[in-house]
Structures are given as C-alpha cells and as structure tokens.
Amino acid sequence: MIDLLTVALLSFQPSCIKQNSGDRSQEHHVNILYLSHFIVRYYLQTDAERPLLDTCKNLSVTENSPQQENQREKLSSSVHLDLHFTLWVSNVCVTLTAVPRNYDPVLHPFEVPREYTRALNATKLERVFAKPFLSSLDGHRDGVNCMAKHPKSLSTVLSGACDGEVRIWNLTKRQCIRTLQAHEGFVRGMCARFCGTSFFTVGDDKTVKQWKMESPAYGEEEEPIHTILGKTVYTGIDHHWKEAVFATCGQQVDIWDEQRTSPMCSLTWGFDSISSVKFNPIETYLLGSCASDRNIVLYDMRQSTPLKKVILNMRTNTLCWNPMEAFIFTAANEDYNLYTFDMRFLSSPVMVHMDHVSAVLDVDYSPTGKEFVSASFDKSVRIFPVDKGHSREVYHTKRMQHVITVKWTSDSKYILCGSDEMNIRLWKANASEKLGVLAPREKAAMNYNQKLKEKFQHHPQIKRIARHRHLPKSIFCQIKEQRIMREARRRKELNRRKHSKPGSVPLVSEKKKHIVAVVQ
C-alpha cells in the first residue's frame, strides 16, 4: 500500500499547473498533501457516506471554488470510506484498497489462510492413513457368541463360541493361550470376577460354571471351581463390580452369592424371557435387563424389587451402562437404532443413534464414557459419540459376517468384535492413530493438527473429506432405500396433517416415536 501511494503522488502532475509559477506551485504542493491525507484516512465506508464517493471522483484538485472547499471539508470529516476507490490522476487510473492489519508482531497477516491449508492437509492425511484393522484371532470352530474383558490385564480377553468352547487370548502375542470345553451347546454369556482370579460362564445346558483364570498345572484336569445346575436355560450373566455377587437372566433375573447354590433373590416383571442383564458400574446396586416383550426393566438389588420399565416399539437385544455417568445407559434395538436413556426420565431418550441398516446386537462403552461401539447384523461395526445421532466411524471387511459381540478395551485404544465366521477381529479405536512410542515433536504435531481440524471442522470442504467413508454395496444400497422410505413417511405425515382437522394429527418428535409407555 505504501508503494501504491508513492506511485499515486509521483504521477500526480496536472497539465494545467505551471511548474515555474510560485503561487500555483504552492497550491500544487498543498493539494498533494491533501491527497495523501485523504488516502491515509481512507478505511471503511458506511451506507450514509456512499454518496461522497461520486463527489470525490469528480473533484478537481487545482481549483479552489467555495463549493469544492465545502466538499473537501465533508470528506476530511468522514472517518470510514469504501474499501475500493479509484482515482484518476494525470490520466492514470490508480485503485487504492484498504487492508485491515493487526500490527502485533506475533500475528502473521496470512495466519488464518495458512492454518486452513494445514487443517485441510491434516484432514486428507488422516483419511490416507486410516488403516484401522490390526489382526484377526482365529481358532474357534464355530461362531463367536460372547466375549469378556479381564478386569486387571489389558492384554487378556475371553471368548465363548456356539459349540460350547471358551478361549483365552493374549492380545500382545495375538495367540490363544488356553482352550476349554465349558458347555454343551451355546455359551450364552460370560463375565470375569472383579478381582480377575476367576470367570463365570452360562450355557444352553442350564448350568452356571466358575473357572480359574490361570491354566491348570501340569497333569491337572480342566475342571470348574463350582457348577450350579438351574431349572431353565440361562441367557446372560454379569458380575457385581465390588462384591462376590453375580446375576443371571433367563425366565427371571436371579441374584446369586458365589458361595451358595441357590439364588439370594429372584426378580421378575412380566412373563417373557430376559436376554441380557447388566450391573451399573457406579451405582453398583442397580441392574438393567432387556426382555423379549420389548421391555427394558431397571432393578434395585437393595429392595429386591423392580424400579421401573420402559416399553419400546421393538425388542431390545442388550444394554450397556455409561462408566462415567451413573444414570445413563444405551440400548441396542431390533429397529436398527440405539437409544441412550437417562434412567430418571425414561419417557424420552436423550439421543437416538441411527446409522445401522439391520438389527443392533451388541453395544459397549469406551472407558472415557464419551463414545460407544455397536455391533450389527448388517456385518459392520460403528463408533458413535454419545451426544451425536450419527456414527463417526464404520468398520467392515469383505470376510466379516454378522457381528454378534463387541468390546472396547480398558485402555480405550482398541476394539474387539466377534462374528459368525469364527473370527475375533482387533481394530484401532482411532483409525489413523500411529501405534508405538511417539517422539515429542510427533506428539506436538499431532496435537496441533487435531486442534486445527477442530477449528475448521465446519468448513464445507474439510467436513466433506472428514465424513466420507467407503461402504459395502449392500449397506450403501440399504441406506439409500431407507432414506427414500423415511422421506416417504415424512411426506405422508405432512399430507395427513395438511388435510386433517387442525390438532387431530399431533407432531411427535423422533425421540418419542419409539416409546410406547413407561411403567413405574
């Protein structure tokens, strides 16, 4: 801008001024000073000052009529003018542009464009390096039906198959370290004791068995510590987080003491079978269960009575409590959705999570409580933020079939899923995360790029690149079909409301559409 001003002043030589005339030369210098004063004060223009531009363009700098002196006073008193202005000086067109500047030496005038470019490159590189699949743990001879995490060891995970076989895996070596034939028929559920010394399994043979976590010594037979024979088939089991108490479900919810062969108490509300039961990790005396009559029932172990239940449109397969918020739990439903509830206000879910195109079979929370992972019959695994209605990540492979069970490891870095084709797959929770030890400069660059992506996350181009995912053709076509069906239902409802008596077709929010009733 300084060079432009210099050119304008040097080229300002009106032909009507005689250079050897003392009076006119003095007037020439005065007008040059006025012109420089006018350009320096030239910043922004308000709507009220727009008419001054046309006047300014026609000003003659060499004549000093009273009318033009008045116009010059008006221009001098105006503080804000247009950003772009053209002066005709000695038949040369000079365009002056006011550039807002911050004179802080720390800030660069092109800092925001530079940061945007860096954020765009970081987003592209994130998608380039998104390789979430780590390994496949094969060895089962039938579909993997359930899994359990070791409470004390990050590298140990347990899995149960449909042929009654239980395997214990070492994730560091990615090998099976122990195999045992636990049941005849399906292993319906399994859980580890809170101290990590033993684990429990239930199966189709109507038994509950407790096993040692350590392998038997050389020459010892593989036998359970305790075996409880029940009257009905048990479909699920979960252990108390602090006490030697566990709960099973089947025709009813039974609370057991580890030292007894009969239940301490039995809880029931309805007549249908119960598919899942889970202890609250914070308020450890609370339980939640899912029944085949579309109910989600909450129990208080201290009163030995049910608290309340919510009835949904379709059956809930399982639920999982948030490990950081005592009242929040997420339910996996047959209607392709997941519902996050606050147990104090069951009349409406906190959030409806919809992206799957088939029944959701399992769900598990991250240890941070900020995200959860879901397994679906549509052969995919999705990661959802708790406060978002759509998934941030979807995992799938060509060989992976219906995903039955899923777990999020206790260090919040990995995800395990078990599916129909007898494999357990290990994924990264963050698809583009670099594994191994990071140098300090790598950590700083990673944190800087993450902040840049958060700053520009709503920019259209960055948002498009960050959201794009490749999907199998079957899932892609089903998503497209469901979008058409959802739009048709919405259009039909609008037409019904339009051609009905006012108030006869009420507006129902998406959250309340799927709730039938809440029973206290």
Short mmCIF file of C-alpha atoms in Angstrom, two decimals, residues 122-364:
data_model
loop_
_atom_site.label_atom_id
_atom_site.label_comp_id
_atom_site.label_asym_id
_atom_site.label_seq_id
_atom_site.Cartn_x
_atom_site.Cartn_y
_atom_site.Cartn_z
CA ALA A 122 -4.17 -32.80 8.06
CA THR A 123 -7.72 -33.97 7.24
CA LYS A 124 -6.59 -35.50 3.95
CA LEU A 125 -3.66 -37.25 5.60
CA GLU A 126 -5.96 -38.59 8.30
CA ARG A 127 -8.05 -40.33 5.65
CA VAL A 128 -4.92 -41.55 3.82
CA PHE A 129 -3.52 -43.18 6.98
CA ALA A 130 -6.87 -44.55 8.21
CA LYS A 131 -5.97 -48.26 8.46
CA PRO A 132 -7.99 -49.48 11.46
CA PHE A 133 -7.74 -53.25 11.05
CA LEU A 134 -4.90 -54.78 13.06
CA SER A 135 -5.31 -58.55 13.20
CA SER A 136 -7.68 -61.49 13.21
CA LEU A 137 -7.71 -64.00 16.07
CA ASP A 138 -8.78 -67.29 14.52
CA GLY A 139 -9.07 -70.65 16.20
CA HIS A 140 -12.74 -71.08 17.09
CA ARG A 141 -14.59 -73.83 15.24
CA ASP A 142 -17.98 -72.11 15.45
CA GLY A 143 -19.35 -68.59 15.56
CA VAL A 144 -18.20 -66.34 18.42
CA ASN A 145 -21.23 -65.65 20.59
CA CYS A 146 -19.88 -63.67 23.59
CA MET A 147 -16.72 -62.03 24.95
CA ALA A 148 -15.45 -60.71 28.28
CA LYS A 149 -12.61 -58.41 29.31
CA HIS A 150 -10.11 -59.18 32.05
CA PRO A 151 -10.55 -56.52 34.81
CA LYS A 152 -6.84 -56.39 35.68
CA SER A 153 -4.98 -57.29 32.48
CA LEU A 154 -5.24 -55.21 29.30
CA SER A 155 -3.78 -57.97 27.14
CA THR A 156 -6.23 -60.73 28.17
CA VAL A 157 -9.65 -61.29 26.65
CA LEU A 158 -12.06 -64.24 26.87
CA SER A 159 -14.38 -65.52 24.17
CA GLY A 160 -17.15 -68.10 24.03
CA ALA A 161 -18.40 -69.88 20.90
CA CYS A 162 -21.60 -71.53 19.76
CA ASP A 163 -20.10 -75.00 20.22
CA GLY A 164 -19.51 -74.52 23.96
CA GLU A 165 -15.79 -73.77 23.63
CA VAL A 166 -14.16 -70.98 25.66
CA ARG A 167 -10.80 -69.50 24.67
CA ILE A 168 -8.49 -67.09 26.49
CA TRP A 169 -6.40 -64.85 24.25
CA ASN A 170 -3.19 -62.87 24.72
CA LEU A 171 -3.63 -59.71 22.63
CA THR A 172 0.07 -58.79 22.82
CA LYS A 173 1.13 -62.06 21.19
CA ARG A 174 -2.21 -62.36 19.36
CA GLN A 175 -2.38 -66.01 20.32
CA CYS A 176 -4.75 -68.30 22.17
CA ILE A 177 -3.18 -69.26 25.48
CA ARG A 178 -5.92 -71.56 26.80
CA THR A 179 -8.84 -73.58 25.48
CA LEU A 180 -11.55 -75.35 27.45
CA GLN A 181 -14.82 -77.08 26.65
CA ALA A 182 -17.17 -75.27 29.00
CA HIS A 183 -20.70 -76.25 27.94
CA GLU A 184 -22.76 -78.44 25.68
CA GLY A 185 -24.34 -76.15 23.14
CA PHE A 186 -24.03 -72.38 23.02
CA VAL A 187 -22.02 -70.36 25.50
CA ARG A 188 -24.73 -67.77 26.15
CA GLY A 189 -22.79 -65.40 28.39
CA MET A 190 -19.57 -64.91 30.30
CA CYS A 191 -18.08 -62.42 32.76
CA ALA A 192 -14.92 -62.05 34.84
CA ARG A 193 -14.81 -61.64 38.61
CA PHE A 194 -13.91 -58.09 39.74
CA CYS A 195 -10.55 -59.27 41.15
CA GLY A 196 -9.62 -61.14 37.97
CA THR A 197 -8.93 -64.52 39.61
CA SER A 198 -11.84 -66.38 38.01
CA PHE A 199 -14.61 -66.07 35.46
CA PHE A 200 -18.18 -67.35 35.03
CA THR A 201 -19.95 -68.87 32.03
CA VAL A 202 -23.57 -69.87 31.31
CA GLY A 203 -24.78 -72.10 28.51
CA ASP A 204 -27.63 -74.00 26.93
CA ASP A 205 -27.05 -76.92 29.29
CA LYS A 206 -28.75 -74.96 32.15
CA THR A 207 -25.54 -74.63 34.14
CA VAL A 208 -23.53 -71.77 35.63
CA LYS A 209 -19.83 -72.58 35.94
CA GLN A 210 -16.99 -70.78 37.67
CA TRP A 211 -13.48 -71.30 36.26
CA LYS A 212 -9.99 -70.31 37.36
CA MET A 213 -8.35 -67.64 35.27
CA GLU A 214 -4.98 -69.39 35.47
CA SER A 215 -4.27 -72.52 33.47
CA PRO A 216 -4.21 -75.80 35.40
CA ALA A 217 -0.82 -77.17 36.42
CA TYR A 218 0.83 -79.99 34.52
CA GLY A 219 -1.15 -83.18 34.99
CA GLU A 220 -4.29 -81.46 36.36
CA GLU A 221 -7.61 -81.77 34.59
CA GLU A 222 -9.55 -78.78 33.32
CA GLU A 223 -12.46 -78.63 35.78
CA PRO A 224 -14.65 -75.77 37.03
CA ILE A 225 -14.39 -74.49 40.60
CA HIS A 226 -18.18 -74.52 41.09
CA THR A 227 -21.09 -75.72 38.98
CA ILE A 228 -24.70 -74.66 39.54
CA LEU A 229 -27.45 -76.60 37.78
CA GLY A 230 -30.52 -74.45 37.15
CA LYS A 231 -34.10 -75.24 36.22
CA THR A 232 -34.14 -73.21 32.99
CA VAL A 233 -31.69 -72.07 30.33
CA TYR A 234 -29.64 -69.02 31.32
CA THR A 235 -29.22 -66.44 28.55
CA GLY A 236 -26.90 -63.94 30.23
CA ILE A 237 -24.67 -63.28 33.23
CA ASP A 238 -22.92 -60.30 34.82
CA HIS A 239 -20.82 -59.90 37.97
CA HIS A 240 -21.05 -57.23 40.67
CA TRP A 241 -18.28 -54.63 40.42
CA LYS A 242 -17.26 -54.79 44.10
CA GLU A 243 -18.84 -57.77 45.86
CA ALA A 244 -18.90 -61.56 45.48
CA VAL A 245 -22.33 -61.42 43.85
CA PHE A 246 -23.43 -62.14 40.28
CA ALA A 247 -26.70 -62.01 38.37
CA THR A 248 -28.11 -64.35 35.73
CA CYS A 249 -31.11 -63.97 33.46
CA GLY A 250 -33.42 -66.38 31.68
CA GLN A 251 -37.04 -66.74 32.69
CA GLN A 252 -36.23 -64.27 35.51
CA VAL A 253 -33.33 -62.29 36.96
CA ASP A 254 -31.58 -64.21 39.74
CA ILE A 255 -29.08 -62.70 42.19
CA TRP A 256 -26.52 -65.25 43.41
CA ASP A 257 -23.91 -65.39 46.12
CA GLU A 258 -20.74 -67.14 44.99
CA GLN A 259 -20.80 -69.46 48.00
CA ARG A 260 -24.40 -70.63 47.57
CA THR A 261 -26.07 -72.96 45.08
CA SER A 262 -29.46 -71.22 45.24
CA PRO A 263 -30.21 -67.60 44.34
CA MET A 264 -30.39 -64.94 47.06
CA CYS A 265 -33.42 -63.40 45.38
CA SER A 266 -35.32 -63.61 42.10
CA LEU A 267 -36.64 -60.54 40.28
CA THR A 268 -39.31 -60.68 37.62
CA TRP A 269 -41.72 -58.29 35.89
CA GLY A 270 -43.64 -59.97 33.09
CA PHE A 271 -43.61 -63.47 31.68
CA ASP A 272 -41.26 -63.37 28.70
CA SER A 273 -37.63 -64.45 28.73
CA ILE A 274 -34.87 -61.97 29.53
CA SER A 275 -31.95 -61.78 27.12
CA SER A 276 -29.43 -59.56 28.94
CA VAL A 277 -28.64 -58.25 32.42
CA LYS A 278 -26.01 -55.65 33.38
CA PHE A 279 -24.80 -54.17 36.68
CA ASN A 280 -24.29 -50.41 36.94
CA PRO A 281 -20.52 -49.78 37.35
CA ILE A 282 -21.04 -46.66 39.53
CA GLU A 283 -24.25 -47.28 41.49
CA THR A 284 -23.38 -50.94 41.83
CA TYR A 285 -26.70 -52.00 43.39
CA LEU A 286 -28.61 -51.06 40.19
CA LEU A 287 -29.28 -53.57 37.40
CA GLY A 288 -30.79 -53.26 33.96
CA SER A 289 -32.31 -56.05 31.89
CA CYS A 290 -33.79 -56.47 28.42
CA ALA A 291 -36.77 -58.75 27.87
CA SER A 292 -38.24 -60.26 24.71
CA ASP A 293 -41.58 -58.47 25.34
CA ARG A 294 -39.86 -55.17 24.30
CA ASN A 295 -39.22 -54.07 27.89
CA ILE A 296 -36.16 -52.51 29.48
CA VAL A 297 -36.50 -53.11 33.24
CA LEU A 298 -34.43 -51.48 36.00
CA TYR A 299 -33.96 -53.20 39.38
CA ASP A 300 -32.66 -52.15 42.79
CA MET A 301 -30.77 -55.00 44.44
CA ARG A 302 -31.20 -53.48 47.94
CA GLN A 303 -35.01 -53.60 47.80
CA SER A 304 -35.19 -56.82 45.75
CA THR A 305 -37.89 -55.22 43.61
CA PRO A 306 -38.10 -53.75 40.08
CA LEU A 307 -37.96 -49.96 39.92
CA LYS A 308 -39.47 -49.05 36.54
CA LYS A 309 -39.61 -50.23 32.96
CA VAL A 310 -39.91 -48.65 29.54
CA ILE A 311 -41.67 -50.36 26.63
CA LEU A 312 -40.33 -49.70 23.13
CA ASN A 313 -41.80 -50.45 19.70
CA MET A 314 -39.38 -53.32 19.09
CA ARG A 315 -37.27 -55.68 21.16
CA THR A 316 -34.03 -54.56 22.80
CA ASN A 317 -31.16 -57.04 22.48
CA THR A 318 -28.79 -55.68 25.13
CA LEU A 319 -27.83 -52.57 27.06
CA CYS A 320 -24.66 -51.04 28.47
CA TRP A 321 -24.20 -48.51 31.29
CA ASN A 322 -22.06 -45.42 30.86
CA PRO A 323 -18.97 -45.92 33.10
CA MET A 324 -18.72 -42.18 33.83
CA GLU A 325 -22.37 -41.15 34.25
CA ALA A 326 -24.34 -43.27 36.69
CA PHE A 327 -27.81 -42.61 35.25
CA ILE A 328 -27.03 -43.03 31.53
CA PHE A 329 -27.32 -46.28 29.58
CA THR A 330 -27.54 -47.16 25.88
CA ALA A 331 -29.82 -49.87 24.49
CA ALA A 332 -29.28 -51.78 21.22
CA ASN A 333 -32.61 -52.34 19.47
CA GLU A 334 -34.03 -54.50 16.70
CA ASP A 335 -35.28 -51.41 14.81
CA TYR A 336 -31.70 -50.64 13.61
CA ASN A 337 -31.27 -47.86 16.20
CA LEU A 338 -29.57 -47.36 19.54
CA TYR A 339 -31.23 -45.34 22.32
CA THR A 340 -29.38 -43.51 25.07
CA PHE A 341 -31.60 -43.09 28.14
CA ASP A 342 -31.40 -41.21 31.39
CA MET A 343 -32.91 -43.63 33.91
CA ARG A 344 -34.58 -40.75 35.74
CA PHE A 345 -36.52 -39.66 32.61
CA LEU A 346 -37.43 -42.76 30.64
CA SER A 347 -40.33 -41.13 28.79
CA SER A 348 -37.94 -39.86 26.13
CA PRO A 349 -34.42 -40.98 25.19
CA VAL A 350 -31.59 -38.50 25.47
CA MET A 351 -30.40 -39.37 21.96
CA VAL A 352 -31.41 -41.67 19.11
CA HIS A 353 -28.40 -43.07 17.24
CA MET A 354 -29.28 -44.17 13.72
CA ASP A 355 -26.91 -45.41 11.01
CA HIS A 356 -27.17 -49.19 11.03
CA VAL A 357 -29.28 -50.90 8.37
CA SER A 358 -30.08 -54.04 10.35
CA ALA A 359 -30.67 -55.14 13.95
CA VAL A 360 -28.10 -53.96 16.51
CA LEU A 361 -26.90 -56.96 18.51
CA ASP A 362 -24.36 -55.60 20.99
CA VAL A 363 -23.02 -52.35 22.42
CA ASP A 364 -20.10 -51.43 24.69
#
